[in-house]
mmCIF file with all atom_site columns, C-alpha atoms in Angstrom:
data_model
loop_
_atom_site.group_PDB
_atom_site.id
_atom_site.type_symbol
_atom_site.label_atom_id
_atom_site.label_alt_id
_atom_site.label_comp_id
_atom_site.label_asym_id
_atom_site.label_entity_id
_atom_site.label_seq_id
_atom_site.pdbx_PDB_ins_code
_atom_site.Cartn_x
_atom_site.Cartn_y
_atom_site.Cartn_z
_atom_site.occupancy
_atom_site.B_iso_or_equiv
_atom_site.pdbx_formal_charge
_atom_site.auth_seq_id
_atom_site.auth_comp_id
_atom_site.auth_asym_id
_atom_site.auth_atom_id
_atom_site.pdbx_PDB_model_num
ATOM 1   C CA . MET A 1 1   ? 40.235 38.090 146.264 1.00 0.00 ? 906  MET A CA 1
ATOM 2   C CA . ARG A 1 2   ? 43.341 36.181 147.973 1.00 0.00 ? 907  ARG A CA 1
ATOM 3   C CA . ILE A 1 3   ? 46.660 38.384 148.473 1.00 0.00 ? 908  ILE A CA 1
ATOM 4   C CA . ASP A 1 4   ? 48.393 35.185 146.607 1.00 0.00 ? 909  ASP A CA 1
ATOM 5   C CA . LYS A 1 5   ? 46.175 35.644 144.113 1.00 0.00 ? 910  LYS A CA 1
ATOM 6   C CA . TYR A 1 6   ? 46.257 39.322 143.948 1.00 0.00 ? 911  TYR A CA 1
ATOM 7   C CA . ILE A 1 7   ? 50.413 39.475 143.534 1.00 0.00 ? 912  ILE A CA 1
ATOM 8   C CA . SER A 1 8   ? 50.390 36.407 141.255 1.00 0.00 ? 913  SER A CA 1
ATOM 9   C CA . GLY A 1 9   ? 48.314 38.517 138.751 1.00 0.00 ? 914  GLY A CA 1
ATOM 10  C CA . CYS A 1 10  ? 51.014 40.758 138.779 1.00 0.00 ? 915  CYS A CA 1
ATOM 11  C CA . GLY A 1 11  ? 53.789 38.448 137.931 1.00 0.00 ? 916  GLY A CA 1
ATOM 12  C CA . TYR A 1 12  ? 55.577 39.182 141.229 1.00 0.00 ? 917  TYR A CA 1
ATOM 13  C CA . ALA A 1 13  ? 56.042 36.307 142.393 1.00 0.00 ? 918  ALA A CA 1
ATOM 14  C CA . SER A 1 14  ? 54.212 33.010 142.395 1.00 0.00 ? 919  SER A CA 1
ATOM 15  C CA . ARG A 1 15  ? 51.580 32.057 144.675 1.00 0.00 ? 920  ARG A CA 1
ATOM 16  C CA . SER A 1 16  ? 54.174 29.230 146.195 1.00 0.00 ? 921  SER A CA 1
ATOM 17  C CA . GLU A 1 17  ? 56.451 32.696 146.999 1.00 0.00 ? 922  GLU A CA 1
ATOM 18  C CA . VAL A 1 18  ? 54.207 34.773 147.981 1.00 0.00 ? 923  VAL A CA 1
ATOM 19  C CA . LYS A 1 19  ? 53.937 32.189 150.912 1.00 0.00 ? 924  LYS A CA 1
ATOM 20  C CA . ASP A 1 20  ? 57.782 33.484 151.531 1.00 0.00 ? 925  ASP A CA 1
ATOM 21  C CA . LEU A 1 21  ? 57.314 37.320 151.314 1.00 0.00 ? 926  LEU A CA 1
ATOM 22  C CA . VAL A 1 22  ? 54.153 37.167 153.938 1.00 0.00 ? 927  VAL A CA 1
ATOM 23  C CA . LYS A 1 23  ? 56.437 35.870 156.211 1.00 0.00 ? 928  LYS A CA 1
ATOM 24  C CA . ARG A 1 24  ? 58.963 38.321 156.067 1.00 0.00 ? 929  ARG A CA 1
ATOM 25  C CA . GLY A 1 25  ? 56.269 40.856 157.150 1.00 0.00 ? 930  GLY A CA 1
ATOM 26  C CA . ILE A 1 26  ? 57.111 42.856 153.564 1.00 0.00 ? 931  ILE A CA 1
ATOM 27  C CA . VAL A 1 27  ? 53.351 42.768 151.935 1.00 0.00 ? 932  VAL A CA 1
ATOM 28  C CA . VAL A 1 28  ? 50.754 45.475 153.011 1.00 0.00 ? 933  VAL A CA 1
ATOM 29  C CA . ALA A 1 29  ? 47.441 45.647 152.022 1.00 0.00 ? 934  ALA A CA 1
ATOM 30  C CA . ASP A 1 30  ? 45.684 49.121 152.247 1.00 0.00 ? 935  ASP A CA 1
ATOM 31  C CA . GLY A 1 31  ? 48.113 49.809 154.878 1.00 0.00 ? 936  GLY A CA 1
ATOM 32  C CA . ARG A 1 32  ? 48.710 46.608 156.873 1.00 0.00 ? 937  ARG A CA 1
ATOM 33  C CA . VAL A 1 33  ? 51.124 43.862 156.932 1.00 0.00 ? 938  VAL A CA 1
ATOM 34  C CA . CYS A 1 34  ? 49.641 40.732 155.576 1.00 0.00 ? 939  CYS A CA 1
ATOM 35  C CA . LYS A 1 35  ? 49.992 38.007 157.817 1.00 0.00 ? 940  LYS A CA 1
ATOM 36  C CA . LYS A 1 36  ? 48.270 35.155 156.321 1.00 0.00 ? 941  LYS A CA 1
ATOM 37  C CA . CYS A 1 37  ? 48.234 34.173 152.081 1.00 0.00 ? 942  CYS A CA 1
ATOM 38  C CA . ASP A 1 38  ? 44.276 33.684 151.919 1.00 0.00 ? 943  ASP A CA 1
ATOM 39  C CA . GLU A 1 39  ? 43.484 37.487 153.756 1.00 0.00 ? 944  GLU A CA 1
ATOM 40  C CA . GLN A 1 40  ? 41.192 39.255 150.730 1.00 0.00 ? 945  GLN A CA 1
ATOM 41  C CA . VAL A 1 41  ? 41.764 41.783 149.879 1.00 0.00 ? 946  VAL A CA 1
ATOM 42  C CA . ARG A 1 42  ? 40.456 43.861 146.909 1.00 0.00 ? 947  ARG A CA 1
ATOM 43  C CA . GLU A 1 43  ? 41.334 44.060 142.555 1.00 0.00 ? 948  GLU A CA 1
ATOM 44  C CA . ASP A 1 44  ? 41.443 47.799 143.253 1.00 0.00 ? 949  ASP A CA 1
ATOM 45  C CA . SER A 1 45  ? 43.663 47.822 146.668 1.00 0.00 ? 950  SER A CA 1
ATOM 46  C CA . VAL A 1 46  ? 46.578 49.662 147.503 1.00 0.00 ? 951  VAL A CA 1
ATOM 47  C CA . VAL A 1 47  ? 49.556 46.851 147.890 1.00 0.00 ? 952  VAL A CA 1
ATOM 48  C CA . GLU A 1 48  ? 53.030 47.007 148.507 1.00 0.00 ? 953  GLU A CA 1
ATOM 49  C CA . VAL A 1 49  ? 55.891 43.894 148.686 1.00 0.00 ? 954  VAL A CA 1
ATOM 50  C CA . ASP A 1 50  ? 58.801 45.892 150.132 1.00 0.00 ? 955  ASP A CA 1
ATOM 51  C CA . GLY A 1 51  ? 57.837 49.318 149.456 1.00 0.00 ? 956  GLY A CA 1
ATOM 52  C CA . LYS A 1 52  ? 56.818 48.100 145.797 1.00 0.00 ? 957  LYS A CA 1
ATOM 53  C CA . THR A 1 53  ? 53.208 48.812 144.546 1.00 0.00 ? 958  THR A CA 1
ATOM 54  C CA . LEU A 1 54  ? 52.247 46.980 142.879 1.00 0.00 ? 959  LEU A CA 1
ATOM 55  C CA . ILE A 1 55  ? 49.336 46.434 140.351 1.00 0.00 ? 960  ILE A CA 1
ATOM 56  C CA . TYR A 1 56  ? 46.755 43.958 139.469 1.00 0.00 ? 961  TYR A CA 1
ATOM 57  C CA . ARG A 1 57  ? 45.408 42.647 135.968 1.00 0.00 ? 962  ARG A CA 1
ATOM 58  C CA . LYS A 1 58  ? 42.895 40.259 135.553 1.00 0.00 ? 963  LYS A CA 1
ATOM 59  C CA . TYR A 1 59  ? 43.567 40.047 131.950 1.00 0.00 ? 964  TYR A CA 1
ATOM 60  C CA . VAL A 1 60  ? 46.652 40.503 129.607 1.00 0.00 ? 965  VAL A CA 1
ATOM 61  C CA . TYR A 1 61  ? 46.544 39.884 126.247 1.00 0.00 ? 966  TYR A CA 1
ATOM 62  C CA . LEU A 1 62  ? 49.671 39.062 123.473 1.00 0.00 ? 967  LEU A CA 1
ATOM 63  C CA . MET A 1 63  ? 50.697 40.004 120.200 1.00 0.00 ? 968  MET A CA 1
ATOM 64  C CA . LEU A 1 64  ? 52.767 36.702 118.556 1.00 0.00 ? 969  LEU A CA 1
ATOM 65  C CA . ASN A 1 65  ? 54.133 36.751 115.558 1.00 0.00 ? 970  ASN A CA 1
ATOM 66  C CA . LYS A 1 66  ? 53.485 33.145 115.072 1.00 0.00 ? 971  LYS A CA 1
ATOM 67  C CA . PRO A 1 67  ? 56.598 31.117 112.584 1.00 0.00 ? 972  PRO A CA 1
ATOM 68  C CA . LYS A 1 68  ? 56.347 28.109 110.535 1.00 0.00 ? 973  LYS A CA 1
ATOM 69  C CA . GLY A 1 69  ? 56.560 24.492 112.064 1.00 0.00 ? 974  GLY A CA 1
ATOM 70  C CA . TYR A 1 70  ? 54.037 25.582 115.686 1.00 0.00 ? 975  TYR A CA 1
ATOM 71  C CA . VAL A 1 71  ? 50.770 25.190 116.477 1.00 0.00 ? 976  VAL A CA 1
ATOM 72  C CA . SER A 1 72  ? 48.279 27.177 117.708 1.00 0.00 ? 977  SER A CA 1
ATOM 73  C CA . ALA A 1 73  ? 47.437 25.500 120.823 1.00 0.00 ? 978  ALA A CA 1
ATOM 74  C CA . VAL A 1 74  ? 47.963 24.933 124.845 1.00 0.00 ? 979  VAL A CA 1
ATOM 75  C CA . SER A 1 75  ? 49.905 22.047 124.508 1.00 0.00 ? 980  SER A CA 1
ATOM 76  C CA . ASP A 1 76  ? 50.180 18.838 121.983 1.00 0.00 ? 981  ASP A CA 1
ATOM 77  C CA . LYS A 1 77  ? 52.165 15.793 122.043 1.00 0.00 ? 982  LYS A CA 1
ATOM 78  C CA . ARG A 1 78  ? 53.337 15.924 118.573 1.00 0.00 ? 983  ARG A CA 1
ATOM 79  C CA . TYR A 1 79  ? 54.329 19.516 117.744 1.00 0.00 ? 984  TYR A CA 1
ATOM 80  C CA . PRO A 1 80  ? 55.111 22.502 119.616 1.00 0.00 ? 985  PRO A CA 1
ATOM 81  C CA . PRO A 1 81  ? 52.623 24.820 120.856 1.00 0.00 ? 986  PRO A CA 1
ATOM 82  C CA . VAL A 1 82  ? 52.880 28.733 120.322 1.00 0.00 ? 987  VAL A CA 1
ATOM 83  C CA . THR A 1 83  ? 52.264 28.765 124.240 1.00 0.00 ? 988  THR A CA 1
ATOM 84  C CA . ASP A 1 84  ? 56.650 28.333 124.294 1.00 0.00 ? 989  ASP A CA 1
ATOM 85  C CA . PHE A 1 85  ? 56.669 31.574 123.211 1.00 0.00 ? 990  PHE A CA 1
ATOM 86  C CA . VAL A 1 86  ? 55.525 33.046 126.725 1.00 0.00 ? 991  VAL A CA 1
ATOM 87  C CA . PRO A 1 87  ? 57.667 35.044 128.096 1.00 0.00 ? 992  PRO A CA 1
ATOM 88  C CA . ALA A 1 88  ? 58.501 34.458 131.757 1.00 0.00 ? 993  ALA A CA 1
ATOM 89  C CA . GLU A 1 89  ? 56.365 36.944 133.701 1.00 0.00 ? 994  GLU A CA 1
ATOM 90  C CA . TYR A 1 90  ? 52.872 35.557 131.736 1.00 0.00 ? 995  TYR A CA 1
ATOM 91  C CA . LYS A 1 91  ? 53.307 32.143 132.285 1.00 0.00 ? 996  LYS A CA 1
ATOM 92  C CA . HIS A 1 92  ? 51.632 32.592 135.553 1.00 0.00 ? 997  HIS A CA 1
ATOM 93  C CA . PHE A 1 93  ? 47.921 34.056 133.430 1.00 0.00 ? 998  PHE A CA 1
ATOM 94  C CA . ASP A 1 94  ? 47.725 30.874 131.561 1.00 0.00 ? 999  ASP A CA 1
ATOM 95  C CA . VAL A 1 95  ? 47.179 32.673 128.307 1.00 0.00 ? 1000 VAL A CA 1
ATOM 96  C CA . TYR A 1 96  ? 46.027 30.776 124.995 1.00 0.00 ? 1001 TYR A CA 1
ATOM 97  C CA . PRO A 1 97  ? 45.774 31.229 121.392 1.00 0.00 ? 1002 PRO A CA 1
ATOM 98  C CA . VAL A 1 98  ? 42.426 33.080 119.736 1.00 0.00 ? 1003 VAL A CA 1
ATOM 99  C CA . GLY A 1 99  ? 41.567 31.397 117.207 1.00 0.00 ? 1004 GLY A CA 1
ATOM 100 C CA . ARG A 1 100 ? 44.321 29.210 114.995 1.00 0.00 ? 1005 ARG A CA 1
ATOM 101 C CA . LEU A 1 101 ? 46.806 29.727 112.354 1.00 0.00 ? 1006 LEU A CA 1
ATOM 102 C CA . ASP A 1 102 ? 47.837 26.578 110.655 1.00 0.00 ? 1007 ASP A CA 1
ATOM 103 C CA . ILE A 1 103 ? 51.449 24.872 112.031 1.00 0.00 ? 1008 ILE A CA 1
ATOM 104 C CA . ASP A 1 104 ? 53.192 25.824 107.910 1.00 0.00 ? 1009 ASP A CA 1
ATOM 105 C CA . THR A 1 105 ? 51.479 29.711 108.591 1.00 0.00 ? 1010 THR A CA 1
ATOM 106 C CA . GLU A 1 106 ? 53.228 32.153 109.831 1.00 0.00 ? 1011 GLU A CA 1
ATOM 107 C CA . GLY A 1 107 ? 51.988 36.159 111.096 1.00 0.00 ? 1012 GLY A CA 1
ATOM 108 C CA . LEU A 1 108 ? 49.902 37.181 113.760 1.00 0.00 ? 1013 LEU A CA 1
ATOM 109 C CA . LEU A 1 109 ? 48.251 34.995 116.519 1.00 0.00 ? 1014 LEU A CA 1
ATOM 110 C CA . ILE A 1 110 ? 46.769 36.850 119.831 1.00 0.00 ? 1015 ILE A CA 1
ATOM 111 C CA . LEU A 1 111 ? 47.360 35.348 123.264 1.00 0.00 ? 1016 LEU A CA 1
ATOM 112 C CA . THR A 1 112 ? 44.501 35.543 126.291 1.00 0.00 ? 1017 THR A CA 1
ATOM 113 C CA . ASN A 1 113 ? 43.390 34.420 129.476 1.00 0.00 ? 1018 ASN A CA 1
ATOM 114 C CA . ASP A 1 114 ? 40.086 36.902 128.392 1.00 0.00 ? 1019 ASP A CA 1
ATOM 115 C CA . GLY A 1 115 ? 36.987 34.549 127.430 1.00 0.00 ? 1020 GLY A CA 1
ATOM 116 C CA . GLN A 1 116 ? 34.870 36.941 126.657 1.00 0.00 ? 1021 GLN A CA 1
ATOM 117 C CA . PHE A 1 117 ? 37.436 38.966 124.648 1.00 0.00 ? 1022 PHE A CA 1
ATOM 118 C CA . ALA A 1 118 ? 38.143 35.959 122.800 1.00 0.00 ? 1023 ALA A CA 1
ATOM 119 C CA . HIS A 1 119 ? 35.358 34.356 122.401 1.00 0.00 ? 1024 HIS A CA 1
ATOM 120 C CA . SER A 1 120 ? 34.320 38.421 120.630 1.00 0.00 ? 1025 SER A CA 1
ATOM 121 C CA . VAL A 1 121 ? 36.833 38.166 118.129 1.00 0.00 ? 1026 VAL A CA 1
ATOM 122 C CA . MET A 1 122 ? 36.316 34.608 116.846 1.00 0.00 ? 1027 MET A CA 1
ATOM 123 C CA . SER A 1 123 ? 32.513 34.781 116.715 1.00 0.00 ? 1028 SER A CA 1
ATOM 124 C CA . PRO A 1 124 ? 31.069 34.725 113.481 1.00 0.00 ? 1029 PRO A CA 1
ATOM 125 C CA . GLY A 1 125 ? 28.704 37.291 113.987 1.00 0.00 ? 1030 GLY A CA 1
ATOM 126 C CA . LYS A 1 126 ? 31.475 40.615 114.486 1.00 0.00 ? 1031 LYS A CA 1
ATOM 127 C CA . ASN A 1 127 ? 32.688 39.142 111.232 1.00 0.00 ? 1032 ASN A CA 1
ATOM 128 C CA . VAL A 1 128 ? 36.073 39.989 112.278 1.00 0.00 ? 1033 VAL A CA 1
ATOM 129 C CA . LYS A 1 129 ? 37.761 40.093 109.424 1.00 0.00 ? 1034 LYS A CA 1
ATOM 130 C CA . LYS A 1 130 ? 41.692 38.872 109.307 1.00 0.00 ? 1035 LYS A CA 1
ATOM 131 C CA . ARG A 1 131 ? 44.775 39.933 106.551 1.00 0.00 ? 1036 ARG A CA 1
ATOM 132 C CA . TYR A 1 132 ? 46.311 37.744 104.536 1.00 0.00 ? 1037 TYR A CA 1
ATOM 133 C CA . PHE A 1 133 ? 49.710 38.039 102.577 1.00 0.00 ? 1038 PHE A CA 1
ATOM 134 C CA . ALA A 1 134 ? 50.495 34.964 99.891  1.00 0.00 ? 1039 ALA A CA 1
ATOM 135 C CA . CYS A 1 135 ? 52.468 33.439 97.428  1.00 0.00 ? 1040 CYS A CA 1
ATOM 136 C CA . VAL A 1 136 ? 51.197 31.332 94.833  1.00 0.00 ? 1041 VAL A CA 1
ATOM 137 C CA . ASP A 1 137 ? 52.205 28.970 92.505  1.00 0.00 ? 1042 ASP A CA 1
ATOM 138 C CA . LEU A 1 138 ? 50.629 30.531 89.748  1.00 0.00 ? 1043 LEU A CA 1
ATOM 139 C CA . PRO A 1 139 ? 49.325 34.317 88.222  1.00 0.00 ? 1044 PRO A CA 1
ATOM 140 C CA . MET A 1 140 ? 46.285 34.409 90.056  1.00 0.00 ? 1045 MET A CA 1
ATOM 141 C CA . ALA A 1 141 ? 43.818 36.804 87.712  1.00 0.00 ? 1046 ALA A CA 1
ATOM 142 C CA . GLU A 1 142 ? 40.792 39.379 87.739  1.00 0.00 ? 1047 GLU A CA 1
ATOM 143 C CA . GLU A 1 143 ? 38.616 36.032 87.105  1.00 0.00 ? 1048 GLU A CA 1
ATOM 144 C CA . ASP A 1 144 ? 39.682 35.385 90.440  1.00 0.00 ? 1049 ASP A CA 1
ATOM 145 C CA . ILE A 1 145 ? 38.945 38.266 92.357  1.00 0.00 ? 1050 ILE A CA 1
ATOM 146 C CA . GLU A 1 146 ? 35.481 37.998 91.095  1.00 0.00 ? 1051 GLU A CA 1
ATOM 147 C CA . THR A 1 147 ? 35.613 34.499 92.368  1.00 0.00 ? 1052 THR A CA 1
ATOM 148 C CA . PHE A 1 148 ? 36.431 35.757 95.682  1.00 0.00 ? 1053 PHE A CA 1
ATOM 149 C CA . ALA A 1 149 ? 33.691 38.428 96.125  1.00 0.00 ? 1054 ALA A CA 1
ATOM 150 C CA . ALA A 1 150 ? 31.062 35.741 95.185  1.00 0.00 ? 1055 ALA A CA 1
ATOM 151 C CA . GLY A 1 151 ? 31.580 33.761 97.943  1.00 0.00 ? 1056 GLY A CA 1
ATOM 152 C CA . MET A 1 152 ? 32.603 29.418 97.467  1.00 0.00 ? 1057 MET A CA 1
ATOM 153 C CA . GLU A 1 153 ? 30.628 27.096 99.037  1.00 0.00 ? 1058 GLU A CA 1
ATOM 154 C CA . PHE A 1 154 ? 32.038 24.080 100.127 1.00 0.00 ? 1059 PHE A CA 1
ATOM 155 C CA . LYS A 1 155 ? 31.011 21.209 102.038 1.00 0.00 ? 1060 LYS A CA 1
ATOM 156 C CA . GLU A 1 156 ? 30.894 22.240 105.097 1.00 0.00 ? 1061 GLU A CA 1
ATOM 157 C CA . PHE A 1 157 ? 30.407 25.846 105.527 1.00 0.00 ? 1062 PHE A CA 1
ATOM 158 C CA . THR A 1 158 ? 30.241 28.504 103.103 1.00 0.00 ? 1063 THR A CA 1
ATOM 159 C CA . ALA A 1 159 ? 32.642 31.122 103.140 1.00 0.00 ? 1064 ALA A CA 1
ATOM 160 C CA . ARG A 1 160 ? 31.693 34.911 102.799 1.00 0.00 ? 1065 ARG A CA 1
ATOM 161 C CA . PRO A 1 161 ? 32.621 36.844 99.941  1.00 0.00 ? 1066 PRO A CA 1
ATOM 162 C CA . ALA A 1 162 ? 36.095 37.875 100.703 1.00 0.00 ? 1067 ALA A CA 1
ATOM 163 C CA . LEU A 1 163 ? 38.738 40.503 99.318  1.00 0.00 ? 1068 LEU A CA 1
ATOM 164 C CA . LEU A 1 164 ? 41.809 39.816 97.107  1.00 0.00 ? 1069 LEU A CA 1
ATOM 165 C CA . GLU A 1 165 ? 44.181 42.013 96.138  1.00 0.00 ? 1070 GLU A CA 1
ATOM 166 C CA . ILE A 1 166 ? 47.013 41.322 93.429  1.00 0.00 ? 1071 ILE A CA 1
ATOM 167 C CA . THR A 1 167 ? 50.103 43.383 93.493  1.00 0.00 ? 1072 THR A CA 1
ATOM 168 C CA . ASP A 1 168 ? 52.922 43.802 90.899  1.00 0.00 ? 1073 ASP A CA 1
ATOM 169 C CA . ASN A 1 169 ? 53.613 40.624 90.653  1.00 0.00 ? 1074 ASN A CA 1
ATOM 170 C CA . PRO A 1 170 ? 50.576 38.045 90.498  1.00 0.00 ? 1075 PRO A CA 1
ATOM 171 C CA . HIS A 1 171 ? 52.410 35.522 92.061  1.00 0.00 ? 1076 HIS A CA 1
ATOM 172 C CA . GLU A 1 172 ? 51.906 37.962 95.125  1.00 0.00 ? 1077 GLU A CA 1
ATOM 173 C CA . VAL A 1 173 ? 48.011 38.346 96.814  1.00 0.00 ? 1078 VAL A CA 1
ATOM 174 C CA . TYR A 1 174 ? 46.312 40.129 99.945  1.00 0.00 ? 1079 TYR A CA 1
ATOM 175 C CA . ILE A 1 175 ? 43.392 37.986 101.071 1.00 0.00 ? 1080 ILE A CA 1
ATOM 176 C CA . GLU A 1 176 ? 41.012 39.004 103.220 1.00 0.00 ? 1081 GLU A CA 1
ATOM 177 C CA . ILE A 1 177 ? 38.289 36.360 104.779 1.00 0.00 ? 1082 ILE A CA 1
ATOM 178 C CA . ALA A 1 178 ? 35.865 36.511 107.605 1.00 0.00 ? 1083 ALA A CA 1
ATOM 179 C CA . GLU A 1 179 ? 35.685 32.669 108.555 1.00 0.00 ? 1084 GLU A CA 1
ATOM 180 C CA . GLY A 1 180 ? 38.621 31.867 109.105 1.00 0.00 ? 1085 GLY A CA 1
ATOM 181 C CA . LYS A 1 181 ? 37.982 28.201 108.973 1.00 0.00 ? 1086 LYS A CA 1
ATOM 182 C CA . PHE A 1 182 ? 40.706 25.360 108.346 1.00 0.00 ? 1087 PHE A CA 1
ATOM 183 C CA . HIS A 1 183 ? 42.897 25.724 105.733 1.00 0.00 ? 1088 HIS A CA 1
ATOM 184 C CA . GLN A 1 184 ? 40.806 28.334 104.380 1.00 0.00 ? 1089 GLN A CA 1
ATOM 185 C CA . VAL A 1 185 ? 42.522 30.564 102.514 1.00 0.00 ? 1090 VAL A CA 1
ATOM 186 C CA . LYS A 1 186 ? 44.193 27.817 100.579 1.00 0.00 ? 1091 LYS A CA 1
ATOM 187 C CA . ARG A 1 187 ? 40.899 25.807 99.866  1.00 0.00 ? 1092 ARG A CA 1
ATOM 188 C CA . MET A 1 188 ? 39.978 29.098 97.953  1.00 0.00 ? 1093 MET A CA 1
ATOM 189 C CA . CYS A 1 189 ? 43.160 29.602 96.318  1.00 0.00 ? 1094 CYS A CA 1
ATOM 190 C CA . ALA A 1 190 ? 42.582 25.419 95.170  1.00 0.00 ? 1095 ALA A CA 1
ATOM 191 C CA . ARG A 1 191 ? 39.314 26.691 93.806  1.00 0.00 ? 1096 ARG A CA 1
ATOM 192 C CA . CYS A 1 192 ? 40.699 29.146 91.596  1.00 0.00 ? 1097 CYS A CA 1
ATOM 193 C CA . GLY A 1 193 ? 44.035 26.321 90.771  1.00 0.00 ? 1098 GLY A CA 1
ATOM 194 C CA . LYS A 1 194 ? 46.427 28.256 92.745  1.00 0.00 ? 1099 LYS A CA 1
ATOM 195 C CA . SER A 1 195 ? 48.446 26.531 95.377  1.00 0.00 ? 1100 SER A CA 1
ATOM 196 C CA . VAL A 1 196 ? 49.463 28.684 98.427  1.00 0.00 ? 1101 VAL A CA 1
ATOM 197 C CA . THR A 1 197 ? 53.418 28.433 98.699  1.00 0.00 ? 1102 THR A CA 1
ATOM 198 C CA . TYR A 1 198 ? 53.696 30.597 101.701 1.00 0.00 ? 1103 TYR A CA 1
ATOM 199 C CA . LEU A 1 199 ? 50.781 32.073 104.102 1.00 0.00 ? 1104 LEU A CA 1
ATOM 200 C CA . LYS A 1 200 ? 51.547 34.796 106.734 1.00 0.00 ? 1105 LYS A CA 1
ATOM 201 C CA . ARG A 1 201 ? 48.525 37.335 108.417 1.00 0.00 ? 1106 ARG A CA 1
ATOM 202 C CA . VAL A 1 202 ? 49.005 40.442 108.892 1.00 0.00 ? 1107 VAL A CA 1
ATOM 203 C CA . SER A 1 203 ? 46.029 41.718 110.608 1.00 0.00 ? 1108 SER A CA 1
ATOM 204 C CA . VAL A 1 204 ? 42.918 40.897 112.165 1.00 0.00 ? 1109 VAL A CA 1
ATOM 205 C CA . GLY A 1 205 ? 40.047 43.563 113.190 1.00 0.00 ? 1110 GLY A CA 1
ATOM 206 C CA . GLY A 1 206 ? 42.294 46.103 111.994 1.00 0.00 ? 1111 GLY A CA 1
ATOM 207 C CA . VAL A 1 207 ? 44.682 45.353 114.030 1.00 0.00 ? 1112 VAL A CA 1
ATOM 208 C CA . LYS A 1 208 ? 48.094 45.094 112.703 1.00 0.00 ? 1113 LYS A CA 1
ATOM 209 C CA . LEU A 1 209 ? 50.958 42.213 112.816 1.00 0.00 ? 1114 LEU A CA 1
ATOM 210 C CA . ASP A 1 210 ? 54.122 44.572 114.954 1.00 0.00 ? 1115 ASP A CA 1
ATOM 211 C CA . GLU A 1 211 ? 56.662 44.419 112.043 1.00 0.00 ? 1116 GLU A CA 1
ATOM 212 C CA . LYS A 1 212 ? 59.407 45.085 115.089 1.00 0.00 ? 1117 LYS A CA 1
ATOM 213 C CA . LEU A 1 213 ? 58.068 41.742 116.133 1.00 0.00 ? 1118 LEU A CA 1
ATOM 214 C CA . ALA A 1 214 ? 61.216 38.828 115.247 1.00 0.00 ? 1119 ALA A CA 1
ATOM 215 C CA . PRO A 1 215 ? 59.137 35.728 114.061 1.00 0.00 ? 1120 PRO A CA 1
ATOM 216 C CA . GLY A 1 216 ? 58.705 34.095 117.502 1.00 0.00 ? 1121 GLY A CA 1
ATOM 217 C CA . GLU A 1 217 ? 58.530 37.121 119.258 1.00 0.00 ? 1122 GLU A CA 1
ATOM 218 C CA . MET A 1 218 ? 56.073 38.177 121.564 1.00 0.00 ? 1123 MET A CA 1
ATOM 219 C CA . ARG A 1 219 ? 54.859 41.836 123.069 1.00 0.00 ? 1124 ARG A CA 1
ATOM 220 C CA . GLU A 1 220 ? 51.222 43.097 124.472 1.00 0.00 ? 1125 GLU A CA 1
ATOM 221 C CA . LEU A 1 221 ? 48.615 44.522 122.717 1.00 0.00 ? 1126 LEU A CA 1
ATOM 222 C CA . SER A 1 222 ? 48.679 48.351 123.585 1.00 0.00 ? 1127 SER A CA 1
ATOM 223 C CA . LYS A 1 223 ? 44.720 49.648 125.123 1.00 0.00 ? 1128 LYS A CA 1
ATOM 224 C CA . GLU A 1 224 ? 44.095 50.963 121.828 1.00 0.00 ? 1129 GLU A CA 1
ATOM 225 C CA . GLU A 1 225 ? 45.016 47.957 120.128 1.00 0.00 ? 1130 GLU A CA 1
ATOM 226 C CA . VAL A 1 226 ? 42.559 45.654 122.419 1.00 0.00 ? 1131 VAL A CA 1
ATOM 227 C CA . GLU A 1 227 ? 40.091 48.521 122.193 1.00 0.00 ? 1132 GLU A CA 1
ATOM 228 C CA . THR A 1 228 ? 40.386 47.943 118.657 1.00 0.00 ? 1133 THR A CA 1
ATOM 229 C CA . LEU A 1 229 ? 38.844 44.024 118.658 1.00 0.00 ? 1134 LEU A CA 1
ATOM 230 C CA . VAL A 1 230 ? 36.489 44.603 121.713 1.00 0.00 ? 1135 VAL A CA 1
ATOM 231 C CA . ASN A 1 231 ? 34.335 47.422 119.121 1.00 0.00 ? 1136 ASN A CA 1
ATOM 232 C CA . TYR A 1 232 ? 35.246 46.010 115.828 1.00 0.00 ? 1137 TYR A CA 1
#
């Protein structure tokens, strides 16, 4: 790959800024001083800028605690997108959300630039479970647990058997589904005669929302968290 792509991929500088670094003669790749921005290097090359060794990364995986009022998109004409929360050091990776959360739903949303990873997490065949905490207007009952467990037929899709856990407060429940279709949790609750008044996703495929993240805050997934999703 080109040296300017390598350096920008490390988050050290933009590709346009690399031109100045090369002119100053402070870019060294595998022991040689780079003279042009289009010089070729490998992903495992040893690249230094002004004596600092860089580490190249092709992909990044981010965890966002999504707040209400933001859409799960890269851009939108009406509402602010979740990519507004991407820190400056990750902007050049052009990450996008894996799946979606409704605009009024909070919680765990993963962003990445790894298309294969995103497809794997969202593929129906992987049956990756999404867990939500929900508040409902009317108390949930034991028969509602059975209704969720039986699966539900909707006009455009069939919801697989889902898990409904009622807390000590019957107005507060945990719901675990496999599909994540549009308004699915709300529609399943409505089938039981309840309206969702608050909804937050707390985990995806065994990866839990970091409780230290305030709404709008983001961090990288750990290597273990990425592997948990890949090997789900």
